[in-house]
Coordinates of C-alpha atoms in Angstrom, one line a residue:
X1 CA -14.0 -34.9 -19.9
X2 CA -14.6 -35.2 -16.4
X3 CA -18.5 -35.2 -15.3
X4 CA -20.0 -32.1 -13.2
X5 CA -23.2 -34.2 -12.7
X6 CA -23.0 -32.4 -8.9
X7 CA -22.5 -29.3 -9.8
X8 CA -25.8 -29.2 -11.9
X9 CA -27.5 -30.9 -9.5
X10 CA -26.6 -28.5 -7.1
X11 CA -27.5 -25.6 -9.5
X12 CA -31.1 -27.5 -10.0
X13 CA -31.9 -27.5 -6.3
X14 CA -30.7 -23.9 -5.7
X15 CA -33.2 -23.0 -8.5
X16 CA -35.9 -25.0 -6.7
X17 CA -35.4 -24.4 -3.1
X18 CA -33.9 -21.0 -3.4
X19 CA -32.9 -20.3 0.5
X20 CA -33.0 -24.1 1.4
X21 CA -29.6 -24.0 1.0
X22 CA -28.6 -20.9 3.5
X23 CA -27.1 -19.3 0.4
X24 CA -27.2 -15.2 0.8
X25 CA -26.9 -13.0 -2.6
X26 CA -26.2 -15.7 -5.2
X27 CA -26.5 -15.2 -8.7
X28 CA -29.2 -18.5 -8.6
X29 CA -29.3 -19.2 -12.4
X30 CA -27.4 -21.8 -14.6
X31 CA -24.4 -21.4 -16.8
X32 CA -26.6 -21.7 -20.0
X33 CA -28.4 -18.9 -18.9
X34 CA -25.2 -16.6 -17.7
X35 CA -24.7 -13.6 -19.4
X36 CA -21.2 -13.6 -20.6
X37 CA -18.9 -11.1 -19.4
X38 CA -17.2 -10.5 -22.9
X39 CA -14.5 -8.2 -20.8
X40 CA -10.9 -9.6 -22.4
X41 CA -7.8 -9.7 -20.3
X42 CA -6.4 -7.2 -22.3
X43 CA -9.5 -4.6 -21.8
X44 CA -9.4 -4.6 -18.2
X45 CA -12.4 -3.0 -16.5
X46 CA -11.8 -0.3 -13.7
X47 CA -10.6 -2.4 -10.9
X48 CA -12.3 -2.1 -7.5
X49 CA -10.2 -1.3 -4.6
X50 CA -10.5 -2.4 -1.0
X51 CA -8.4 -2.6 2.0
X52 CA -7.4 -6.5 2.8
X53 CA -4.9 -6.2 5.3
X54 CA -2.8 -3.8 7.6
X55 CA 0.1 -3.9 9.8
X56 CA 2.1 -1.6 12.0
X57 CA 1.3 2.2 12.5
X58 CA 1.8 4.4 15.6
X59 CA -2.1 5.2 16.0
X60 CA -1.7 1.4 16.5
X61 CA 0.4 1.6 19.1
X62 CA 3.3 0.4 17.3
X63 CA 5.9 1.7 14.3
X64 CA 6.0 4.7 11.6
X65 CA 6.2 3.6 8.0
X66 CA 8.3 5.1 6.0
X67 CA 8.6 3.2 2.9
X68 CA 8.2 -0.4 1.5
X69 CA 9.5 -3.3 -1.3
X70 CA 7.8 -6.4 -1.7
X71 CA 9.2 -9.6 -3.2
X72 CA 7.8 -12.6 -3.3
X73 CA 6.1 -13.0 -0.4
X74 CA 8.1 -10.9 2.1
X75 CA 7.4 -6.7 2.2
X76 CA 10.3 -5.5 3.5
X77 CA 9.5 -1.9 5.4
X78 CA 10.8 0.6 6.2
X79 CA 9.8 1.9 9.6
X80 CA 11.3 5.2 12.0
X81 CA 12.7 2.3 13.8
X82 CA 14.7 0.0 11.3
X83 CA 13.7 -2.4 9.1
X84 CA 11.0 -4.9 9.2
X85 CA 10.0 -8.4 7.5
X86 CA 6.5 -9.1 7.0
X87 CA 5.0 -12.7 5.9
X88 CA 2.5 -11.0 3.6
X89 CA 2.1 -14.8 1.8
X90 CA -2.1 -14.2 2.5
X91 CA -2.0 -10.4 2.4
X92 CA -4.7 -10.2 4.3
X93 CA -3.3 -11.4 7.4
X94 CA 0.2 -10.0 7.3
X95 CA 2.7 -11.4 10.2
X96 CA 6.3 -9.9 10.8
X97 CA 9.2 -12.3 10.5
X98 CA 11.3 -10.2 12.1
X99 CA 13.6 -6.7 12.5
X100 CA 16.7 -5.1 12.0
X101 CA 16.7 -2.2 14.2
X102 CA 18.8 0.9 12.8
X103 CA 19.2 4.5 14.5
X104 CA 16.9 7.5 13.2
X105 CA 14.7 5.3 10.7
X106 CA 14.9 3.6 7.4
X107 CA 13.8 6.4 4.6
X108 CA 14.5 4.3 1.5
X109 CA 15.1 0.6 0.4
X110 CA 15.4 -0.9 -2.5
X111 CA 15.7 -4.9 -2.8
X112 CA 18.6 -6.7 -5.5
X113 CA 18.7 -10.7 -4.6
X114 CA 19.3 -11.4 -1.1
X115 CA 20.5 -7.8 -0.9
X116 CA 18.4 -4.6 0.9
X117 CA 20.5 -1.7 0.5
X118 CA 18.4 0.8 2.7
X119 CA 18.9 4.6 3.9
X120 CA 19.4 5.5 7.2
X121 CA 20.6 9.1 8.1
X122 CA 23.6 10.1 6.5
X123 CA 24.3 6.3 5.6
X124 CA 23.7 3.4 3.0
X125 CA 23.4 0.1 4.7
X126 CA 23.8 -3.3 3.1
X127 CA 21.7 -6.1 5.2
X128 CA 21.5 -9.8 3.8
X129 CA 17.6 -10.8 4.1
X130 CA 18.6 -14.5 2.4
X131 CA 17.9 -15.5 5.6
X132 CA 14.2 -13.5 6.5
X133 CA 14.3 -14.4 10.1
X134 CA 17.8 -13.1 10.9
X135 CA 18.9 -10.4 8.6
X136 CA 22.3 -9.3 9.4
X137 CA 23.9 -6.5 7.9
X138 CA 27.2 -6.5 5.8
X139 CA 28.4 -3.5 5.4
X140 CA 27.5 0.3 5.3
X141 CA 29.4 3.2 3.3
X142 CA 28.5 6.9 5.3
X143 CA 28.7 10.3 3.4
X144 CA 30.8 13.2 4.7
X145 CA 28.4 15.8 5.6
X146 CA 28.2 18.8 3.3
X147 CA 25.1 21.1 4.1
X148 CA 22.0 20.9 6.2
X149 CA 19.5 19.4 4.8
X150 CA 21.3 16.8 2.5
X151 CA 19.4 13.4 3.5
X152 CA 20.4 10.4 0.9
X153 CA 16.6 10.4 0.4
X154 CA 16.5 7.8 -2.9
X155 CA 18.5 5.1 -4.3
X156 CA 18.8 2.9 -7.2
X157 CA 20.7 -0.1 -8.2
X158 CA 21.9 -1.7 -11.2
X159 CA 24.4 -4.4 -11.4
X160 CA 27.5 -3.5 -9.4
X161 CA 26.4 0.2 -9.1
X162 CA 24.5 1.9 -6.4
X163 CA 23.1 5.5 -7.4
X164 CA 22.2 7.7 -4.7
X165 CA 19.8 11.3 -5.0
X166 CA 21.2 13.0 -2.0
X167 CA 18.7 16.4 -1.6
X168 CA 21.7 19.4 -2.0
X169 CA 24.7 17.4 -3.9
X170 CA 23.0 15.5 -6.6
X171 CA 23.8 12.6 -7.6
X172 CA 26.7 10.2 -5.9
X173 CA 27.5 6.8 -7.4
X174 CA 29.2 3.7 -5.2
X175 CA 30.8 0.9 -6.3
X176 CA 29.5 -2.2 -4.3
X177 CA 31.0 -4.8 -6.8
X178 CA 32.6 -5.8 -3.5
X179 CA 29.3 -6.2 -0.4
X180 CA 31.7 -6.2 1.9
X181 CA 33.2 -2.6 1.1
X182 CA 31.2 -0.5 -0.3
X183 CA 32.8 3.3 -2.0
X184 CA 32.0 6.5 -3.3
X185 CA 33.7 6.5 -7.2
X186 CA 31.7 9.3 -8.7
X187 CA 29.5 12.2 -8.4
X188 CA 27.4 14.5 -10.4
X189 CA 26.0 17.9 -8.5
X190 CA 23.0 19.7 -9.5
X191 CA 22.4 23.5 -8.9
X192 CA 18.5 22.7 -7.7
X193 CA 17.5 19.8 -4.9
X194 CA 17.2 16.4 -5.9
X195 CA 14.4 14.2 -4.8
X196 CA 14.1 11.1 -7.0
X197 CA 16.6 8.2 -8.5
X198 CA 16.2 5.6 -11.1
X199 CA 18.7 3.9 -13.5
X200 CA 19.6 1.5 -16.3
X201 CA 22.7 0.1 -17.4
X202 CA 24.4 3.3 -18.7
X203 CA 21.4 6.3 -17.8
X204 CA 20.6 7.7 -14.8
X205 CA 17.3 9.7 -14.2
X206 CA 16.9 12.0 -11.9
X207 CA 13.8 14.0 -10.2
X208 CA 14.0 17.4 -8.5
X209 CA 12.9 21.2 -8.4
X210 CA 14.4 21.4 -11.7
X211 CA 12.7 18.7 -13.4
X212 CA 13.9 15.5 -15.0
X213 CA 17.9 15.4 -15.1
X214 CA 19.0 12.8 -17.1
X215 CA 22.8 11.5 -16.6
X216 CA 24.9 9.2 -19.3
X217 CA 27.2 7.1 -16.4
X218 CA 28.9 4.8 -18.8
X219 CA 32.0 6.2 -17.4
X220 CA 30.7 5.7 -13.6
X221 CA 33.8 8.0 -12.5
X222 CA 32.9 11.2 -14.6
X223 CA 29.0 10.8 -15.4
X224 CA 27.8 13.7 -17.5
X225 CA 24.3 15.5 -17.8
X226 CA 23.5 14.5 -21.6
X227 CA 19.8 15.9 -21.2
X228 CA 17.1 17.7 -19.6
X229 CA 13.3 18.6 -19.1
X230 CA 12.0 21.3 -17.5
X231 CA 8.8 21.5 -18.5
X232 CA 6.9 19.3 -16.3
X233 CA 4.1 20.6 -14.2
X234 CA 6.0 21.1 -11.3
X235 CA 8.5 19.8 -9.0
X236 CA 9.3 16.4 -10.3
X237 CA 8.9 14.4 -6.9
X238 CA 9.9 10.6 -7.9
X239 CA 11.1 8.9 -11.5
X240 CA 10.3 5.5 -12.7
X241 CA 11.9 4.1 -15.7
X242 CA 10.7 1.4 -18.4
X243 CA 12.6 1.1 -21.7
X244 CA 13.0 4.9 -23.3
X245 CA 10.0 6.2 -21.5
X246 CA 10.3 7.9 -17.9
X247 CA 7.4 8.7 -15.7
X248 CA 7.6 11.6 -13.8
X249 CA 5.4 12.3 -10.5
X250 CA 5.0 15.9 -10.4
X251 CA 3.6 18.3 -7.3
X252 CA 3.7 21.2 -5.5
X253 CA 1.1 23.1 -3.5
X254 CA -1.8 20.6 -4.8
X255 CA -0.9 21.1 -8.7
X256 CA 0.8 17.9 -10.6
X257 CA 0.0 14.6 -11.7
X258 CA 2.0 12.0 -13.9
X259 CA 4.6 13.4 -16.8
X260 CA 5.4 10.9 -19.6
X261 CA 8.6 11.6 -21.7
X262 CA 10.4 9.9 -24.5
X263 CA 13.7 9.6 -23.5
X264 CA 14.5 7.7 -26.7
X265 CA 16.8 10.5 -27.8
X266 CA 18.3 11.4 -24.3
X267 CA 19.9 15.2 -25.7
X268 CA 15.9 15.8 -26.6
X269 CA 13.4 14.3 -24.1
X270 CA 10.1 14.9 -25.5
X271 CA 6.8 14.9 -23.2
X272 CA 4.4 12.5 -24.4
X273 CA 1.4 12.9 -22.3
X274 CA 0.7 14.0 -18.8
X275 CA -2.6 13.7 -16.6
X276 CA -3.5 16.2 -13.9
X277 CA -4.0 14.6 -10.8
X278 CA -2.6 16.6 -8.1
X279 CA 0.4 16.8 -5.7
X280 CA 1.7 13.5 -6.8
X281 CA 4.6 12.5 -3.9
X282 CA 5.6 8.8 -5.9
X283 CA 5.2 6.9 -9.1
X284 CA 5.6 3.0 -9.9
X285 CA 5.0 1.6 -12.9
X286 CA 3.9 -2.0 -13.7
X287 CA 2.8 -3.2 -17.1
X288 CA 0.4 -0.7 -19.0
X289 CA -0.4 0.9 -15.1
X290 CA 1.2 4.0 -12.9
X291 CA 0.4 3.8 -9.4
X292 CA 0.9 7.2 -8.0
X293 CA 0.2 8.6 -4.5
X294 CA -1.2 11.8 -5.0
X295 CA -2.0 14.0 -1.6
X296 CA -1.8 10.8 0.2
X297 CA -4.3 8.9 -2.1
X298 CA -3.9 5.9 -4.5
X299 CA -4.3 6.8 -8.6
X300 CA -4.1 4.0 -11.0
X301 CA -3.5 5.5 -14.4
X302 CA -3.8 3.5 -17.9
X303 CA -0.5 4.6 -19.4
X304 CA -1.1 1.8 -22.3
X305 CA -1.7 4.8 -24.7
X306 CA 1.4 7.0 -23.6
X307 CA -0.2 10.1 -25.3
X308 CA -3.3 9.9 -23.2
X309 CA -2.9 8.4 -19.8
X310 CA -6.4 7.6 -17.9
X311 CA -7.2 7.5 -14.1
X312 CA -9.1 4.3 -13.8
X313 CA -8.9 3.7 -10.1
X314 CA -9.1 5.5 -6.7
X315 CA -8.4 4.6 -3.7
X316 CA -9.2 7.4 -0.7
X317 CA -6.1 6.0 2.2
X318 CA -7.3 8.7 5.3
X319 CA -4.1 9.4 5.7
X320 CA -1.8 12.4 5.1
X321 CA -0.6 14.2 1.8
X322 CA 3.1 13.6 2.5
X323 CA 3.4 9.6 2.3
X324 CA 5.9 8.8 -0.8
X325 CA 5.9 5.1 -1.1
X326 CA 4.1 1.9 -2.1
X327 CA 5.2 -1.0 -4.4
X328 CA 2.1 -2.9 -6.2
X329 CA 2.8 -7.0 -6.7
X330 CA 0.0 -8.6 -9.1
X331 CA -3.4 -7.6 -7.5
X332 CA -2.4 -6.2 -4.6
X333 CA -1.1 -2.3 -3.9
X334 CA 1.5 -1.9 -0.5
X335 CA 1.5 1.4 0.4
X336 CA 3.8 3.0 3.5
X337 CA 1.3 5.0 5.2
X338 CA 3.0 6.5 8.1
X339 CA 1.0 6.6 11.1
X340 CA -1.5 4.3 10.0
X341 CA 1.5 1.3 9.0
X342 CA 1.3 -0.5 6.1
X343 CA -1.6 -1.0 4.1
X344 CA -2.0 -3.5 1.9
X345 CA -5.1 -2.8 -0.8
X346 CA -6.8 -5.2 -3.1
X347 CA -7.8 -5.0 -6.6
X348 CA -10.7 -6.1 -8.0
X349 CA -13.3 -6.7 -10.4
X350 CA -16.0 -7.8 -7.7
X351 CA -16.7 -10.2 -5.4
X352 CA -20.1 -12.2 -3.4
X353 CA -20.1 -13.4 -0.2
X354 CA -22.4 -16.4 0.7
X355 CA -23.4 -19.1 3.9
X356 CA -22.4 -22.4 3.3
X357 CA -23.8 -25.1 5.9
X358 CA -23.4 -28.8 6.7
X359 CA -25.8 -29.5 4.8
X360 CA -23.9 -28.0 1.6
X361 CA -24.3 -24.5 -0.3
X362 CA -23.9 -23.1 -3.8
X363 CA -22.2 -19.7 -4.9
X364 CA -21.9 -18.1 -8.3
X365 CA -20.8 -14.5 -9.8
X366 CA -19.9 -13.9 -13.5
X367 CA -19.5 -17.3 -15.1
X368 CA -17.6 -18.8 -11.8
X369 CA -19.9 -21.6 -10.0
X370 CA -18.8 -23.1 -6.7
X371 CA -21.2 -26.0 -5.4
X372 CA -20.4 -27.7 -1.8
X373 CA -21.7 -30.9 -1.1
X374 CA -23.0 -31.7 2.7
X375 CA -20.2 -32.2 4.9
X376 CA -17.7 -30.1 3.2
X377 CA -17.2 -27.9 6.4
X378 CA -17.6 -29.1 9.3
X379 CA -19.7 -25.9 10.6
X380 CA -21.3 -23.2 9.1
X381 CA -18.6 -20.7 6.8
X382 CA -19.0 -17.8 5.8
X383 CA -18.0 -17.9 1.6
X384 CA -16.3 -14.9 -0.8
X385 CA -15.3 -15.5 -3.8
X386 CA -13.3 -12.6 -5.3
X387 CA -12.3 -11.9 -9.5
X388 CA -9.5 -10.4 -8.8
X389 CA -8.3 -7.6 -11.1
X390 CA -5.7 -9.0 -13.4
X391 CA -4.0 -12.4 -14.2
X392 CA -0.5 -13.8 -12.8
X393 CA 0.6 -15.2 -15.4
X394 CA 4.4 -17.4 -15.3
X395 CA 6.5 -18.5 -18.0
X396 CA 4.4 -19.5 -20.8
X397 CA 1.4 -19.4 -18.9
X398 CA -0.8 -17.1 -19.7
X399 CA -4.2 -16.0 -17.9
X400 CA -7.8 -15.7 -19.5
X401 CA -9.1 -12.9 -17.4
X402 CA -10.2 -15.5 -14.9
X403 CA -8.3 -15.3 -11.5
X404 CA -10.2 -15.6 -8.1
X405 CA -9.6 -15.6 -4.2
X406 CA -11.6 -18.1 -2.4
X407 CA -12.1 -17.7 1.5
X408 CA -13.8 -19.4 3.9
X409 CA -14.3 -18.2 7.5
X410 CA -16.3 -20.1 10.4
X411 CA -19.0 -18.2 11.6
X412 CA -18.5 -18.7 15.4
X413 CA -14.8 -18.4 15.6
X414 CA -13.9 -16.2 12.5
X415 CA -10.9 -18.7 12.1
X416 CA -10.4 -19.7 8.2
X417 CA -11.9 -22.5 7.8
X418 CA -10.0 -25.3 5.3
X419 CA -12.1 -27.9 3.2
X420 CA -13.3 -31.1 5.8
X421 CA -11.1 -34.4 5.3
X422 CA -11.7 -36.6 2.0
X423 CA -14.3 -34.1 1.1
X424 CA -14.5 -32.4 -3.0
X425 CA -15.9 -29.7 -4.2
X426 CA -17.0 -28.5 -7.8
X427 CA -15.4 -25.4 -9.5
X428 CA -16.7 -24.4 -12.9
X429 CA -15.4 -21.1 -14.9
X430 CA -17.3 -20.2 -18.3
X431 CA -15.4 -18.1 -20.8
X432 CA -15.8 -16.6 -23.9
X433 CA -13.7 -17.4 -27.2
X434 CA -13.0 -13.2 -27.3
X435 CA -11.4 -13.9 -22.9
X436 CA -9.2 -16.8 -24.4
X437 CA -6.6 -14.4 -25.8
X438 CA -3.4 -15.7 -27.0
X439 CA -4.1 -19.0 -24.6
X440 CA -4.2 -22.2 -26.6
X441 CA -7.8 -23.5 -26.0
X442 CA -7.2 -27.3 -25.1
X443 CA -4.5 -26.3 -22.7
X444 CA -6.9 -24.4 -20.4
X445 CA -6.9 -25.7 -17.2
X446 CA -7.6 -24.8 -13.3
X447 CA -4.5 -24.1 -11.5
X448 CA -3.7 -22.9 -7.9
X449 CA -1.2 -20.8 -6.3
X450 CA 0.8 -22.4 -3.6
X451 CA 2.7 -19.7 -2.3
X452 CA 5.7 -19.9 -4.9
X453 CA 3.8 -21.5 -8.2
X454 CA 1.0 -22.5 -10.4
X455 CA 0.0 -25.9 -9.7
X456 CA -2.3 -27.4 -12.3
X457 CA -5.4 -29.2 -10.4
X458 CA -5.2 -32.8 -11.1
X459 CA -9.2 -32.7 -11.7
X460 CA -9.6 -30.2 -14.1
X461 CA -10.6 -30.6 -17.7
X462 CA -11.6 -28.1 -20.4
X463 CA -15.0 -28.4 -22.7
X464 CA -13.7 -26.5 -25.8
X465 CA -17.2 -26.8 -27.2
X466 CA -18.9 -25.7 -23.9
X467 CA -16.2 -23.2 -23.2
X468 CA -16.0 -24.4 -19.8
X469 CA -13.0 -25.6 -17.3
X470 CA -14.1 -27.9 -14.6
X471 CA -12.5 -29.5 -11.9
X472 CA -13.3 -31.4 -8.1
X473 CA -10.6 -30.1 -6.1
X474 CA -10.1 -32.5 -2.7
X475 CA -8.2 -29.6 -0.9
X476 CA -8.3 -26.0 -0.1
X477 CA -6.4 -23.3 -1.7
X478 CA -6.9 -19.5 -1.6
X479 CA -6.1 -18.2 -5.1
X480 CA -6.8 -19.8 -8.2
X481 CA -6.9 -18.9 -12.2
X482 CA -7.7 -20.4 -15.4
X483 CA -4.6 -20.5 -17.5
X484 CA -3.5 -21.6 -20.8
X485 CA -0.3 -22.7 -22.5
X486 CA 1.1 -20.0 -25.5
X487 CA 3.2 -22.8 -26.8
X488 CA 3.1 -26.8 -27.6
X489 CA 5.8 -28.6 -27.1
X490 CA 6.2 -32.0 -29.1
X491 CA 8.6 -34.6 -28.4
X492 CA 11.2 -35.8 -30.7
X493 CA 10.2 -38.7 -32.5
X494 CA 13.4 -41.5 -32.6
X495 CA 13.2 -43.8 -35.7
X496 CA 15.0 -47.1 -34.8
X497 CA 16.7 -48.1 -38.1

C-alpha cells in the first residue's frame, strides 16, 4: 500500500498549531478519531441544494428561457429567441457554444442522438447539434392550423416516431424514419386540452384537463385510447414514464402535487400513491427521485416506495409559478426559469471551505482529508470541498456514497486556481463496511472525472483493513469518487500441451 506518511504529518501539525496553518473551519481531528458517517449510498440523506451557476435571463439583459435538455455536457435551451448551446462541462461556470435562431421561441425540445427536434409555433423543427458549434437544421414538418389556441406544446420520441400533445387536437404522430422529410401518419383527438407527452415502444401517455389518457400506437396510423384515469388531483400538467408506472404532475389554482399510477394493466390504471405538493407545472423522473416544479419551486420526492412518495428536498427558485421545465443530470438540477435564464442547482450532502497558503494547508469534513504541502499553489486559495449528493456510477462501476467536488479559487483574482507544477497532494476517504455496498472491497479505488469518464488515479490504493483509499494525485481535477468494481474478471488460462 502506498504510504500517507504526509498526510498524518500534516494532520499532527494541524492538531498542534491549530491556525498556523491559515486553515478556517476544519474538522482538526484524525481519521482514528472520525466519527463515521454510517449513511449508505442506498439511504441517501436529504440532499442540500444550492445555486452553482446561471446563464441567460431578460432581468440580465439577455434571453427568456423557455425550456431545457441536457446531455452530456451540453444543455440545450430553449429560449423566446431560438435555441441555445451551453458548455455546462463545470456547471458552475456555464458558457454558450452557440445559437440557432428560430421565429416566436422554442417552447419544447427533446434530444435523440445528434437529433433536437424542438417546437416552434405551429411547427416541429429537426436541427443536427452533432456539430455543437454550428447546428444546422434539417428539416421541419408544420401543422395546418385548426383552432386558436392549439400550440404543439410537448413532444416525445421513440425510435422512428415523433408524438406530439397539440393543446385542442390531441395527439398527432409523425413519421421521421426519414430526417430529411418528416409527415403527419396518425392522429388521436381528445374532447378536453392536452398539455403533456411521453411514450414507449407501443404506449403513449398523455396529460391534460382530463387526466391521464393512455394510447396503444402499435398501429401508428389508427392509435386507440385503451385506458384512462381521471382521478388525479387535478389537471394533470406533465407525464413521465418509467417501466409500467407513470407519474403525473398535477395543478390547478395552488392544489396538486405528484400522481403515481400502475399502468401495468393499461384498460385499469390504478393510483398508487400521490403526495400533495401544490400546483405542480412539470415532472422528471430519475432513479428512485421526481423532480417537480411546483409554483415555480424545486420538489425532490423519494418515489422508491411508490405507495408513499416523500419530499426530501426544497429548493425556493424566486421566480414565478408558471416555469414548466428542468432536466436533472447526476447532482446537478437545470431548471428553465424564464426571466431569470437558466439555473443550474447543486445537490448536496455538505460542503467546508478552507485557506490554503504557500506554506501548505489541511482540510477535512466527514471521513474526506485533503493535506497540501508548501508550494502546492503558488498564492493563497481559497479551498471547498463538496460531498455531493449521489454517486455517478458507469458500467460496472459502482459508487460508495463518496463523490466530491474540489475547487480552488485565488484569493486576489477569484480565477480557479490549478495545482503548481510537479507538485502532489494527499487525498484520504474513510468508509464504513455498511457504505461499501455491492462494491468489491479490493477494487476500491480514487477515480476522477474528466469531462467524458472515470479515470482511475494512478496513486491510489485501498487499506481493506483500515477501510481507507488513499492516493497523491500530481494534477488537478474538479470531481472525484471512490468507486468499486461489481464484477472480477479473470483471464483465460492456456495450457500448452
Amino acid at each position: 500500500m502506498k504510504k500517507i506518511s504526509n498526510l498524518f504529518s500534516y494532520i499532527t501539525l494541524v492538531l498542534l498549531l491549530g491556525l498556523a496553518w491559515g486553515v478556517r473551519g476544519i474538522l482538526a481531528q484524525g481519521p482514528t478519531e472520525e466519527v463515521k458517517d454510517e449513511v449508505s449510498s442506498a439511504q441517501l440523506p436529504p440532499p442540500k441544494i444550492e445555486l452553482a451557476g446561471q446563464v441567460g435571463g431578460t432581468v440580465n439583459g439577455s434571453w427568456w428561457v423557455n425550456n431545457v435538455s441536457v446531455v452530456g455536457n451540453t444543455a440545450y435551451v430553449g429560449a423566446d429567441d431560438g435555441l441555445h448551446l451551453i458548455n455546462v462541462s463545470t456547471p458552475a461556470i456555464p458558457i454558450e457554444v452557440s445559437y440557432y435562431p428560430t421565429i416566436n421561441g422554442v417552447g419544447e425540445i427533446t434530444l435523440v442522438g445528434n437529433i433536437a427536434y424542438i417546437l416552434n409555433g405551429y411547427t416541429v423543427r429537426l436541427v443536427n447539434v452533432s456539430n455543437s458549434a454550428a447546428p444546422n437544421e434539417i428539416s421541419s414538418y408544420t401543422f395546418p392550423f385548426s383552432q386558436f389556441p392549439d400550440d404543439p406544446l410537448d413532444i416525445a420520441v421513440s425510435g422512428n416516431t415523433a408524438y406530439v400533445a397539440r393543446y385542442n387536437t390531441g395527439l398527432h404522430i409523425l413519421d421521421i424514419s426519414n430526417l430529411a422529410d418528416p409527415s403527419e401518419i396518425g392522429y388521436f383527438p381528445l374532447l378536453s386540452p392536452t398539455l403533456g407527452v411521453a411514450a414507449t415502444k407501443n404506449k403513449v401517455f398523455l396529460s391534460g384537463y382530463g387526466g391521464l389518457h393512455i394510447i396503444d400506437s402499435s398501429n401508428l396510423y389508427i392509435p386507440i385510447e385503451v385506458g384512462s384515469y381521471s382521478g388525479l388531483m387535478s389537471w394533470s400538467n406533465d407525464v413521465a414514464v418509467e417501466g409500467n408506472r407513470v407519474y403525473s404532475a398535477d395543478g390547478l389554482f395552488g392544489f396538486g402535487g405528484l400522481s403515481i399510477i400502475d399502468t401495468s394493466g393499461p384498460n385499469r390504471p390504478q393510483m398508487i400513491g400521490s403526495i400533495n405538493l401544490g400546483d405542480a407545472m412539470h415532472v422528471t423522473v430519475q432513479g428512485s427521485h421526481a423532480y417537480l416544479l411546483v409554483e415555480g419551486d424545486l420538489y425532490i420526492v423519494d418515489i422508491s416506495h411508490p405507495d408513499n412518495p416523500i419530499e426530501i428536498g426544497f429548493y425556493d427558485n424566486g421566480v414565478t409559478g408558471w416555469i414548466d421545465d428542468l432536466d436533472v443530470q447526476n447532482n446537478y438540477v437545470y431548471v428553465a426559469a424564464e426571466d431569470k435564464g437558466l439555473q443550474i442547482l447543486r445537490l448536496l450532502r455538505h460542503k467546508i471551505t478552507g485557506g490554503v497558503s504557500t506554506s501548505g494547508g489541511y482540510l477535512s469534513s466527514h471521513g474526506t482529508y485533503l493535506a497540501f504541502p508548501a508550494g502546492a499553489f503558488t498564492d493563497m486559495v481559497a479551498l471547498t470541498y463538496r460531498h455531493l449528493w449521489q454517486d455517478q456510477d458507469e458500467g460496472d462501476l459502482v459508487g460508495i456514497g463518496h463523490t466530491f467536488e474540489l475547487e480552488a479559487i485565488y484569493h486576489l483574482t477569484g480565477q480557479p486556481a490549478q495545482l503548481a507544477s510537479s507538485q502532489t497532494f494527499d487525498i484520504l476517504v474513510q468508509y464504513t463496511d455498511a457504505e461499501q455496498g455491492p462494491a468489491i472491497e479490493d477494487t476500491l479505488a480514487l477515480y476522477y472525472w474528466n469531462g467524458s469518464q472515470w479515470l482511475k488515479e494512478a496513486s491510489s490504493a485501498v487499506d481493506p483493513a483500515g477501510n481507507t483509499v488513499t492516493a497523491q494525485p500530481n494534477h488537478w481535477a474538479t470531481l472525484w469518487a471512490v468507486l468499486g468494481e461489481t464484477r472480477r474478471t479473470f483471464l483465460p488460462i492456456i495450457l500448452d500441451k
